[in-house]
Amino acid sequence: MSEMRLFTARLPALAFLLAGSLPLQAATLSAAEARYLQAHPVATFCVDPDWAPFERINEQGRHEGIGADLLQLAAHRVGLRLQLVPTRSWDESLAASQQGRCQLLSFLNQSPKRNAWLLFTTPLFTDANVFITREEHPFIVDPASLVDASIVFPRGTAMEERFRHDYPNVRVLNTGSEAEALALVSQRKADMTLRSLVMAADTIRNQGWFNLKISGELPAYANHLRIGVRKQDALLRDILDKGVQSISAQERSEIVNRHVAVKIERGIDYWLIGKIVAACAALLLLAAAWNLKLNKLNRELEHRSLTDPLTGLANRSLINLQLPRELARVARSGQPLSLLLLDIDHFKRVNDQFGHQLGDRCLQHVAACLRDSVRSSDYLARWGGEEFLILCPGSDSQQALLLAERIRHTLQQQPAPTGQQQTVSIGIASHLPGDDADSLLRRADEAMYRAKHNGRDGVVLHQQHRLASSPH
């Protein structure tokens, strides 16, 4: 069965442009730039040999892909001829550039490390970077909140360099190629990778990674892919920059569409295809319905696992998940964080005198008063037994003291189901340098027990060197 692609690699990289689909407008050069080109009409360049659909070296040894066509178009606009220096990997291309064996790197992100030996043109192409995970992985909103997670990058990428710096909480793995990175995610050897949206969509479709999905985007991490020129050739960078700036948005779009195109098959039984498509559609509808039901059940199970059934508040498990995330946010932003630990005073007497059923109603009463007192941004949980916990992002010790006193006042104004006043002892700990989850909880617990020791119905703030009781 014969086949053809909308773009054929048998032609030179610029063949479709010369065929008349895009106009070829020459860029205007200065006298110095024109003299440079007359003396240096050919420039050597290195590429990533395995980065489809952006670029690769094909079986005939030719440079092809989106980046290849954009580079050739920019060079054509300024009258520069290009000579490929073949390499076997991106690492080898980077090394060849550093050693001066090629003047240009064709299609790459700018980074502080690369600024050491390269100058960069304006972007040839801009593309979003997205997280790719297995299908069961939840959507990624903020990588800083991830705990015990791993991400895989092909070696030598600018995104790895930046991600290591911005998100030290995520373990970084390295591999040799895009395909290997996706394979590690597919095989559960890495939780995710962060790659170009165009590359991800093309690779997942063409290589059959159907157990993978796009699970989020880092808007500030977009790929701004440029031509990198050795610093010794600054005038060559200026010349190529004029070629890059002469490329229109329509021309970029046409080039991308030619490479992210589907195969056209000849001699196919379209009636058979129609039946197969109909059968697949029916299966997909059934699978979609089952997935919706399964997702709903999973959400219900997750909600139950993180909720206290008596009070409807969050439980200890949710706080154990959220507290490390908030501590990571504090480390990143420097914002304050406070934690309140509350214990109902003389609760054993309530159970002994009125019974456990009324005791449960007292727990629900305290939970309702707490819910009415906290902010929507606070995390309120039943910590266990008659203890409750409030995690207050963005609140310093004085704001936490005000919240604690508001809770005491609310409980004093609303009699419990026993008909008696129900009081609480409250311990507060605000984040200090060097605090982790255990030390913050331990200090709040010490403060709460000091409040009980002081006669109950009180508030104690645990500071670095002393425990301070709140006057009331």
mmCIF file of N, CA and C in Angstrom, residues 62-190:
data_model
loop_
_atom_site.group_PDB
_atom_site.id
_atom_site.type_symbol
_atom_site.label_atom_id
_atom_site.label_comp_id
_atom_site.label_asym_id
_atom_site.label_seq_id
_atom_site.Cartn_x
_atom_site.Cartn_y
_atom_site.Cartn_z
ATOM 1 N N ARG A 62 19.499 14.496 6.254
ATOM 2 C CA ARG A 62 19.038 15.868 6.086
ATOM 3 C C ARG A 62 18.337 16.363 7.354
ATOM 4 N N HIS A 63 18.453 17.654 7.582
ATOM 5 C CA HIS A 63 17.773 18.325 8.694
ATOM 6 C C HIS A 63 16.337 18.612 8.278
ATOM 7 N N GLU A 64 15.355 18.144 9.081
ATOM 8 C CA GLU A 64 13.959 18.378 8.732
ATOM 9 C C GLU A 64 13.149 18.642 9.983
ATOM 10 N N GLY A 65 11.976 19.258 9.785
ATOM 11 C CA GLY A 65 11.077 19.558 10.893
ATOM 12 C C GLY A 65 10.691 21.025 10.913
ATOM 13 N N ILE A 66 9.888 21.404 11.915
ATOM 14 C CA ILE A 66 9.416 22.791 12.046
ATOM 15 C C ILE A 66 10.599 23.742 12.177
ATOM 16 N N GLY A 67 11.515 23.422 13.103
ATOM 17 C CA GLY A 67 12.678 24.281 13.312
ATOM 18 C C GLY A 67 13.564 24.349 12.090
ATOM 19 N N ALA A 68 13.704 23.219 11.373
ATOM 20 C CA ALA A 68 14.540 23.192 10.169
ATOM 21 C C ALA A 68 13.997 24.154 9.121
ATOM 22 N N ASP A 69 12.695 24.120 8.891
ATOM 23 C CA ASP A 69 12.106 24.981 7.866
ATOM 24 C C ASP A 69 12.176 26.457 8.264
ATOM 25 N N LEU A 70 11.955 26.744 9.551
ATOM 26 C CA LEU A 70 12.045 28.128 10.008
ATOM 27 C C LEU A 70 13.477 28.646 9.884
ATOM 28 N N LEU A 71 14.454 27.820 10.249
ATOM 29 C CA LEU A 71 15.861 28.219 10.135
ATOM 30 C C LEU A 71 16.231 28.474 8.679
ATOM 31 N N GLN A 72 15.839 27.552 7.789
ATOM 32 C CA GLN A 72 16.162 27.715 6.380
ATOM 33 C C GLN A 72 15.501 28.969 5.801
ATOM 34 N N LEU A 73 14.265 29.242 6.225
ATOM 35 C CA LEU A 73 13.570 30.425 5.721
ATOM 36 C C LEU A 73 14.277 31.696 6.188
ATOM 37 N N ALA A 74 14.666 31.753 7.478
ATOM 38 C CA ALA A 74 15.372 32.930 7.990
ATOM 39 C C ALA A 74 16.698 33.124 7.253
ATOM 40 N N ALA A 75 17.439 32.023 7.028
ATOM 41 C CA ALA A 75 18.724 32.108 6.322
ATOM 42 C C ALA A 75 18.520 32.559 4.877
ATOM 43 N N HIS A 76 17.492 32.024 4.213
ATOM 44 C CA HIS A 76 17.196 32.393 2.819
ATOM 45 C C HIS A 76 16.892 33.882 2.709
ATOM 46 N N ARG A 77 16.152 34.422 3.691
ATOM 47 C CA ARG A 77 15.777 35.840 3.647
ATOM 48 C C ARG A 77 17.006 36.758 3.674
ATOM 49 N N VAL A 78 18.106 36.321 4.291
ATOM 50 C CA VAL A 78 19.301 37.172 4.375
ATOM 51 C C VAL A 78 20.392 36.724 3.407
ATOM 52 N N GLY A 79 20.141 35.666 2.620
ATOM 53 C CA GLY A 79 21.118 35.218 1.643
ATOM 54 C C GLY A 79 22.256 34.402 2.216
ATOM 55 N N LEU A 80 22.000 33.694 3.319
ATOM 56 C CA LEU A 80 23.038 32.883 3.970
ATOM 57 C C LEU A 80 22.828 31.413 3.621
ATOM 58 N N ARG A 81 23.908 30.709 3.290
ATOM 59 C CA ARG A 81 23.838 29.271 3.079
ATOM 60 C C ARG A 81 24.258 28.566 4.364
ATOM 61 N N LEU A 82 23.655 27.417 4.636
ATOM 62 C CA LEU A 82 23.898 26.683 5.879
ATOM 63 C C LEU A 82 24.509 25.328 5.582
ATOM 64 N N GLN A 83 25.441 24.937 6.438
ATOM 65 C CA GLN A 83 26.084 23.619 6.306
ATOM 66 C C GLN A 83 25.894 22.842 7.606
ATOM 67 N N LEU A 84 25.197 21.708 7.541
ATOM 68 C CA LEU A 84 24.902 20.896 8.724
ATOM 69 C C LEU A 84 26.153 20.161 9.198
ATOM 70 N N VAL A 85 26.391 20.220 10.505
ATOM 71 C CA VAL A 85 27.422 19.401 11.157
ATOM 72 C C VAL A 85 26.681 18.277 11.885
ATOM 73 N N PRO A 86 26.677 17.055 11.348
ATOM 74 C CA PRO A 86 25.874 15.976 11.953
ATOM 75 C C PRO A 86 26.405 15.591 13.344
ATOM 76 N N THR A 87 25.478 15.303 14.233
ATOM 77 C CA THR A 87 25.804 14.772 15.564
ATOM 78 C C THR A 87 24.830 13.651 15.884
ATOM 79 N N ARG A 88 25.159 12.886 16.926
ATOM 80 C CA ARG A 88 24.316 11.745 17.286
ATOM 81 C C ARG A 88 23.342 12.050 18.412
ATOM 82 N N SER A 89 23.517 13.181 19.110
ATOM 83 C CA SER A 89 22.631 13.522 20.234
ATOM 84 C C SER A 89 22.682 15.021 20.470
ATOM 85 N N TRP A 90 21.714 15.506 21.245
ATOM 86 C CA TRP A 90 21.684 16.932 21.614
ATOM 87 C C TRP A 90 22.873 17.287 22.481
ATOM 88 N N ASP A 91 23.261 16.397 23.392
ATOM 89 C CA ASP A 91 24.456 16.650 24.208
ATOM 90 C C ASP A 91 25.675 16.864 23.316
ATOM 91 N N GLU A 92 25.817 16.046 22.271
ATOM 92 C CA GLU A 92 26.953 16.176 21.362
ATOM 93 C C GLU A 92 26.881 17.499 20.596
ATOM 94 N N SER A 93 25.668 17.935 20.238
ATOM 95 C CA SER A 93 25.522 19.214 19.547
ATOM 96 C C SER A 93 25.923 20.379 20.448
ATOM 97 N N LEU A 94 25.498 20.337 21.719
ATOM 98 C CA LEU A 94 25.905 21.387 22.664
ATOM 99 C C LEU A 94 27.417 21.436 22.794
ATOM 100 N N ALA A 95 28.041 20.254 22.911
ATOM 101 C CA ALA A 95 29.500 20.202 23.042
ATOM 102 C C ALA A 95 30.176 20.739 21.782
ATOM 103 N N ALA A 96 29.658 20.389 20.603
ATOM 104 C CA ALA A 96 30.237 20.869 19.343
ATOM 105 C C ALA A 96 30.152 22.388 19.248
ATOM 106 N N SER A 97 29.042 22.955 19.718
ATOM 107 C CA SER A 97 28.894 24.408 19.709
ATOM 108 C C SER A 97 29.906 25.061 20.651
ATOM 109 N N GLN A 98 30.035 24.510 21.860
ATOM 110 C CA GLN A 98 30.985 25.075 22.815
ATOM 111 C C GLN A 98 32.422 24.991 22.306
ATOM 112 N N GLN A 99 32.723 23.934 21.567
ATOM 113 C CA GLN A 99 34.079 23.739 21.052
ATOM 114 C C GLN A 99 34.328 24.503 19.757
ATOM 115 N N GLY A 100 33.313 25.164 19.197
ATOM 116 C CA GLY A 100 33.482 25.938 17.988
ATOM 117 C C GLY A 100 33.390 25.142 16.704
ATOM 118 N N ARG A 101 32.921 23.877 16.777
ATOM 119 C CA ARG A 101 32.807 23.073 15.562
ATOM 120 C C ARG A 101 31.582 23.446 14.733
ATOM 121 N N CYS A 102 30.636 24.171 15.331
ATOM 122 C CA CYS A 102 29.523 24.730 14.556
ATOM 123 C C CYS A 102 29.212 26.117 15.105
ATOM 124 N N GLN A 103 28.848 27.024 14.200
ATOM 125 C CA GLN A 103 28.609 28.416 14.585
ATOM 126 C C GLN A 103 27.227 28.624 15.181
ATOM 127 N N LEU A 104 26.263 27.803 14.744
ATOM 128 C CA LEU A 104 24.873 28.002 15.157
ATOM 129 C C LEU A 104 24.334 26.760 15.847
ATOM 130 N N LEU A 105 23.410 26.973 16.777
ATOM 131 C CA LEU A 105 22.500 25.933 17.240
ATOM 132 C C LEU A 105 21.121 26.345 16.743
ATOM 133 N N SER A 106 20.419 25.430 16.109
ATOM 134 C CA SER A 106 19.298 25.815 15.264
ATOM 135 C C SER A 106 18.035 26.249 15.989
ATOM 136 N N PHE A 107 17.705 25.636 17.137
ATOM 137 C CA PHE A 107 16.343 25.767 17.652
ATOM 138 C C PHE A 107 16.371 25.439 19.140
ATOM 139 N N LEU A 108 16.518 26.442 20.020
ATOM 140 C CA LEU A 108 16.681 26.145 21.436
ATOM 141 C C LEU A 108 16.230 27.321 22.284
ATOM 142 N N ASN A 109 15.960 27.032 23.566
ATOM 143 C CA ASN A 109 15.616 28.054 24.546
ATOM 144 C C ASN A 109 16.881 28.742 25.043
ATOM 145 N N GLN A 110 16.746 30.014 25.366
ATOM 146 C CA GLN A 110 17.830 30.750 26.003
ATOM 147 C C GLN A 110 17.839 30.425 27.487
ATOM 148 N N SER A 111 19.024 30.335 28.090
ATOM 149 C CA SER A 111 19.124 30.078 29.524
ATOM 150 C C SER A 111 20.414 30.719 30.038
ATOM 151 N N PRO A 112 20.505 30.961 31.357
ATOM 152 C CA PRO A 112 21.742 31.551 31.908
ATOM 153 C C PRO A 112 22.987 30.739 31.568
ATOM 154 N N LYS A 113 22.886 29.410 31.615
ATOM 155 C CA LYS A 113 24.047 28.575 31.316
ATOM 156 C C LYS A 113 24.476 28.750 29.859
ATOM 157 N N ARG A 114 23.516 28.819 28.944
ATOM 158 C CA ARG A 114 23.841 28.952 27.521
ATOM 159 C C ARG A 114 24.314 30.354 27.162
ATOM 160 N N ASN A 115 23.918 31.345 27.971
ATOM 161 C CA ASN A 115 24.382 32.711 27.732
ATOM 162 C C ASN A 115 25.897 32.830 27.865
ATOM 163 N N ALA A 116 26.532 31.840 28.490
ATOM 164 C CA ALA A 116 27.976 31.896 28.699
ATOM 165 C C ALA A 116 28.737 31.858 27.369
ATOM 166 N N TRP A 117 28.167 31.196 26.335
ATOM 167 C CA TRP A 117 28.905 31.121 25.064
ATOM 168 C C TRP A 117 28.066 31.458 23.832
ATOM 169 N N LEU A 118 26.766 31.728 24.037
ATOM 170 C CA LEU A 118 25.895 31.986 22.890
ATOM 171 C C LEU A 118 25.232 33.358 22.960
ATOM 172 N N LEU A 119 24.966 33.922 21.787
ATOM 173 C CA LEU A 119 24.043 35.038 21.624
ATOM 174 C C LEU A 119 22.785 34.488 20.958
ATOM 175 N N PHE A 120 21.640 35.124 21.192
ATOM 176 C CA PHE A 120 20.383 34.560 20.701
ATOM 177 C C PHE A 120 19.613 35.560 19.845
ATOM 178 N N THR A 121 18.958 35.040 18.826
ATOM 179 C CA THR A 121 18.037 35.850 18.034
ATOM 180 C C THR A 121 16.725 36.003 18.786
ATOM 181 N N THR A 122 15.829 36.814 18.219
ATOM 182 C CA THR A 122 14.455 36.819 18.727
ATOM 183 C C THR A 122 13.843 35.448 18.432
ATOM 184 N N PRO A 123 12.771 35.062 19.138
ATOM 185 C CA PRO A 123 12.244 33.700 18.975
ATOM 186 C C PRO A 123 11.791 33.392 17.542
ATOM 187 N N LEU A 124 12.212 32.226 17.055
ATOM 188 C CA LEU A 124 11.685 31.683 15.805
ATOM 189 C C LEU A 124 10.269 31.163 16.008
ATOM 190 N N PHE A 125 10.007 30.626 17.222
ATOM 191 C CA PHE A 125 8.740 29.940 17.468
ATOM 192 C C PHE A 125 8.497 29.906 18.970
ATOM 193 N N THR A 126 7.249 30.127 19.381
ATOM 194 C CA THR A 126 6.868 30.078 20.792
ATOM 195 C C THR A 126 5.815 28.995 20.988
ATOM 196 N N ASP A 127 6.012 28.205 22.026
ATOM 197 C CA ASP A 127 5.139 27.059 22.254
ATOM 198 C C ASP A 127 5.021 26.817 23.757
ATOM 199 N N ALA A 128 3.822 26.469 24.235
ATOM 200 C CA ALA A 128 3.606 26.214 25.662
ATOM 201 C C ALA A 128 4.315 24.933 26.094
ATOM 202 N N ASN A 129 4.721 24.897 27.371
ATOM 203 C CA ASN A 129 5.219 23.672 27.982
ATOM 204 C C ASN A 129 4.125 23.096 28.881
ATOM 205 N N VAL A 130 3.898 21.804 28.791
ATOM 206 C CA VAL A 130 2.815 21.162 29.539
ATOM 207 C C VAL A 130 3.347 19.956 30.309
ATOM 208 N N PHE A 131 2.657 19.630 31.409
ATOM 209 C CA PHE A 131 2.975 18.414 32.154
ATOM 210 C C PHE A 131 2.303 17.224 31.469
ATOM 211 N N ILE A 132 3.063 16.157 31.285
ATOM 212 C CA ILE A 132 2.532 14.919 30.726
ATOM 213 C C ILE A 132 2.635 13.845 31.798
ATOM 214 N N THR A 133 1.512 13.203 32.116
ATOM 215 C CA THR A 133 1.454 12.185 33.160
ATOM 216 C C THR A 133 0.671 10.983 32.636
ATOM 217 N N ARG A 134 0.601 9.945 33.463
ATOM 218 C CA ARG A 134 -0.326 8.861 33.157
ATOM 219 C C ARG A 134 -1.757 9.367 33.351
ATOM 220 N N GLU A 135 -2.701 8.659 32.743
ATOM 221 C CA GLU A 135 -4.096 9.120 32.746
ATOM 222 C C GLU A 135 -4.683 9.247 34.145
ATOM 223 N N GLU A 136 -4.223 8.412 35.092
ATOM 224 C CA GLU A 136 -4.834 8.442 36.422
ATOM 225 C C GLU A 136 -4.292 9.567 37.297
ATOM 226 N N HIS A 137 -3.245 10.277 36.842
ATOM 227 C CA HIS A 137 -2.626 11.323 37.662
ATOM 228 C C HIS A 137 -3.549 12.539 37.739
ATOM 229 N N PRO A 138 -3.703 13.153 38.922
ATOM 230 C CA PRO A 138 -4.563 14.347 39.024
ATOM 231 C C PRO A 138 -3.941 15.538 38.294
ATOM 232 N N PHE A 139 -4.784 16.536 38.011
ATOM 233 C CA PHE A 139 -4.337 17.753 37.352
ATOM 234 C C PHE A 139 -3.325 18.478 38.241
ATOM 235 N N ILE A 140 -2.276 19.022 37.641
ATOM 236 C CA ILE A 140 -1.213 19.695 38.397
ATOM 237 C C ILE A 140 -1.447 21.194 38.335
ATOM 238 N N VAL A 141 -1.794 21.780 39.491
ATOM 239 C CA VAL A 141 -2.030 23.219 39.567
ATOM 240 C C VAL A 141 -0.753 23.955 39.929
ATOM 241 N N ASP A 142 -0.070 23.461 40.968
ATOM 242 C CA ASP A 142 1.144 24.120 41.463
ATOM 243 C C ASP A 142 2.185 23.051 41.790
ATOM 244 N N PRO A 143 3.271 22.948 41.025
ATOM 245 C CA PRO A 143 4.288 21.925 41.309
ATOM 246 C C PRO A 143 4.901 22.062 42.698
ATOM 247 N N ALA A 144 4.855 23.277 43.278
ATOM 248 C CA ALA A 144 5.428 23.464 44.608
ATOM 249 C C ALA A 144 4.666 22.685 45.676
ATOM 250 N N SER A 145 3.417 22.301 45.389
ATOM 251 C CA SER A 145 2.617 21.573 46.370
ATOM 252 C C SER A 145 2.807 20.059 46.274
ATOM 253 N N LEU A 146 3.571 19.595 45.281
ATOM 254 C CA LEU A 146 3.749 18.152 45.097
ATOM 255 C C LEU A 146 4.666 17.588 46.178
ATOM 256 N N VAL A 147 4.315 16.408 46.658
ATOM 257 C CA VAL A 147 5.103 15.733 47.700
ATOM 258 C C VAL A 147 5.551 14.375 47.167
ATOM 259 N N ASP A 148 6.845 14.086 47.312
ATOM 260 C CA ASP A 148 7.404 12.801 46.877
ATOM 261 C C ASP A 148 7.084 12.528 45.414
ATOM 262 N N ALA A 149 7.293 13.538 44.563
ATOM 263 C CA ALA A 149 7.015 13.399 43.131
ATOM 264 C C ALA A 149 8.319 13.447 42.348
ATOM 265 N N SER A 150 8.301 12.851 41.150
ATOM 266 C CA SER A 150 9.487 12.851 40.297
ATOM 267 C C SER A 150 9.110 13.339 38.899
ATOM 268 N N ILE A 151 10.069 13.984 38.242
ATOM 269 C CA ILE A 151 9.870 14.480 36.874
ATOM 270 C C ILE A 151 11.092 14.102 36.057
ATOM 271 N N VAL A 152 10.878 13.746 34.787
ATOM 272 C CA VAL A 152 11.986 13.316 33.926
ATOM 273 C C VAL A 152 12.153 14.305 32.784
ATOM 274 N N PHE A 153 13.427 14.673 32.502
ATOM 275 C CA PHE A 153 13.773 15.548 31.390
ATOM 276 C C PHE A 153 14.830 14.872 30.519
ATOM 277 N N PRO A 154 14.782 15.053 29.208
ATOM 278 C CA PRO A 154 15.952 14.705 28.398
ATOM 279 C C PRO A 154 17.141 15.553 28.840
ATOM 280 N N ARG A 155 18.318 14.986 28.838
ATOM 281 C CA ARG A 155 19.504 15.695 29.305
ATOM 282 C C ARG A 155 19.784 16.944 28.474
ATOM 283 N N GLY A 156 20.248 18.013 29.180
ATOM 284 C CA GLY A 156 20.720 19.209 28.493
ATOM 285 C C GLY A 156 19.656 20.224 28.133
ATOM 286 N N THR A 157 18.429 20.096 28.665
ATOM 287 C CA THR A 157 17.367 21.035 28.298
ATOM 288 C C THR A 157 17.366 22.247 29.224
ATOM 289 N N ALA A 158 16.969 23.402 28.677
ATOM 290 C CA ALA A 158 16.880 24.626 29.480
ATOM 291 C C ALA A 158 15.785 24.508 30.527
ATOM 292 N N MET A 159 14.695 23.778 30.207
ATOM 293 C CA MET A 159 13.601 23.647 31.163
ATOM 294 C C MET A 159 14.047 22.897 32.419
ATOM 295 N N GLU A 160 14.907 21.885 32.256
ATOM 296 C CA GLU A 160 15.418 21.171 33.431
ATOM 297 C C GLU A 160 16.210 22.121 34.320
ATOM 298 N N GLU A 161 17.083 22.908 33.713
ATOM 299 C CA GLU A 161 17.903 23.865 34.458
ATOM 300 C C GLU A 161 17.026 24.799 35.290
ATOM 301 N N ARG A 162 15.962 25.293 34.698
ATOM 302 C CA ARG A 162 15.088 26.237 35.395
ATOM 303 C C ARG A 162 14.212 25.536 36.438
ATOM 304 N N PHE A 163 13.681 24.358 36.090
ATOM 305 C CA PHE A 163 12.785 23.639 37.002
ATOM 306 C C PHE A 163 13.524 23.217 38.271
ATOM 307 N N ARG A 164 14.757 22.754 38.144
ATOM 308 C CA ARG A 164 15.545 22.363 39.329
ATOM 309 C C ARG A 164 15.645 23.524 40.317
ATOM 310 N N HIS A 165 15.826 24.733 39.772
ATOM 311 C CA HIS A 165 15.974 25.904 40.630
ATOM 312 C C HIS A 165 14.654 26.293 41.291
ATOM 313 N N ASP A 166 13.552 26.264 40.513
ATOM 314 C CA ASP A 166 12.266 26.780 41.011
ATOM 315 C C ASP A 166 11.507 25.791 41.882
ATOM 316 N N TYR A 167 11.710 24.472 41.648
ATOM 317 C CA TYR A 167 10.907 23.474 42.361
ATOM 318 C C TYR A 167 11.807 22.380 42.941
ATOM 319 N N PRO A 168 12.584 22.710 43.973
ATOM 320 C CA PRO A 168 13.493 21.710 44.559
ATOM 321 C C PRO A 168 12.761 20.582 45.267
ATOM 322 N N ASN A 169 11.447 20.727 45.493
ATOM 323 C CA ASN A 169 10.675 19.665 46.148
ATOM 324 C C ASN A 169 10.405 18.477 45.224
ATOM 325 N N VAL A 170 10.616 18.635 43.913
ATOM 326 C CA VAL A 170 10.354 17.565 42.941
ATOM 327 C C VAL A 170 11.681 16.936 42.522
ATOM 328 N N ARG A 171 11.762 15.611 42.594
ATOM 329 C CA ARG A 171 12.990 14.892 42.229
ATOM 330 C C ARG A 171 13.118 14.839 40.706
ATOM 331 N N VAL A 172 14.299 15.238 40.203
ATOM 332 C CA VAL A 172 14.524 15.317 38.754
ATOM 333 C C VAL A 172 15.313 14.097 38.276
ATOM 334 N N LEU A 173 14.797 13.453 37.222
ATOM 335 C CA LEU A 173 15.480 12.337 36.568
ATOM 336 C C LEU A 173 15.905 12.774 35.167
ATOM 337 N N ASN A 174 16.919 12.113 34.616
ATOM 338 C CA ASN A 174 17.394 12.431 33.270
ATOM 339 C C ASN A 174 17.352 11.207 32.378
ATOM 340 N N THR A 175 17.149 11.463 31.082
ATOM 341 C CA THR A 175 17.168 10.389 30.101
ATOM 342 C C THR A 175 17.719 10.940 28.791
ATOM 343 N N GLY A 176 17.860 10.074 27.799
ATOM 344 C CA GLY A 176 18.553 10.467 26.586
ATOM 345 C C GLY A 176 17.706 11.118 25.521
ATOM 346 N N SER A 177 16.381 10.942 25.561
ATOM 347 C CA SER A 177 15.544 11.452 24.469
ATOM 348 C C SER A 177 14.127 11.707 24.944
ATOM 349 N N GLU A 178 13.345 12.395 24.084
ATOM 350 C CA GLU A 178 11.936 12.649 24.370
ATOM 351 C C GLU A 178 11.177 11.329 24.536
ATOM 352 N N ALA A 179 11.410 10.392 23.611
ATOM 353 C CA ALA A 179 10.691 9.112 23.656
ATOM 354 C C ALA A 179 10.995 8.362 24.953
ATOM 355 N N GLU A 180 12.253 8.371 25.393
ATOM 356 C CA GLU A 180 12.613 7.691 26.645
ATOM 357 C C GLU A 180 11.942 8.362 27.842
ATOM 358 N N ALA A 181 11.834 9.681 27.813
ATOM 359 C CA ALA A 181 11.157 10.391 28.909
ATOM 360 C C ALA A 181 9.698 9.971 29.004
ATOM 361 N N LEU A 182 9.004 9.915 27.862
ATOM 362 C CA LEU A 182 7.606 9.487 27.852
ATOM 363 C C LEU A 182 7.471 8.026 28.277
ATOM 364 N N ALA A 183 8.427 7.198 27.885
ATOM 365 C CA ALA A 183 8.380 5.786 28.266
ATOM 366 C C ALA A 183 8.494 5.624 29.778
ATOM 367 N N LEU A 184 9.362 6.408 30.422
ATOM 368 C CA LEU A 184 9.507 6.317 31.885
ATOM 369 C C LEU A 184 8.209 6.712 32.583
ATOM 370 N N VAL A 185 7.516 7.735 32.052
ATOM 371 C CA VAL A 185 6.224 8.129 32.632
ATOM 372 C C VAL A 185 5.204 7.022 32.410
ATOM 373 N N SER A 186 5.157 6.480 31.200
ATOM 374 C CA SER A 186 4.212 5.408 30.877
ATOM 375 C C SER A 186 4.421 4.184 31.761
ATOM 376 N N GLN A 187 5.684 3.880 32.081
ATOM 377 C CA GLN A 187 6.022 2.695 32.881
ATOM 378 C C GLN A 187 6.015 2.966 34.382
ATOM 379 N N ARG A 188 5.544 4.167 34.793
ATOM 380 C CA ARG A 188 5.462 4.572 36.201
ATOM 381 C C ARG A 188 6.842 4.665 36.870
ATOM 382 N N LYS A 189 7.885 4.869 36.080
ATOM 383 C CA LYS A 189 9.216 5.083 36.651
ATOM 384 C C LYS A 189 9.468 6.560 36.923
ATOM 385 N N ALA A 190 8.588 7.409 36.436
ATOM 386 C CA ALA A 190 8.583 8.840 36.744
ATOM 387 C C ALA A 190 7.136 9.291 36.762
#
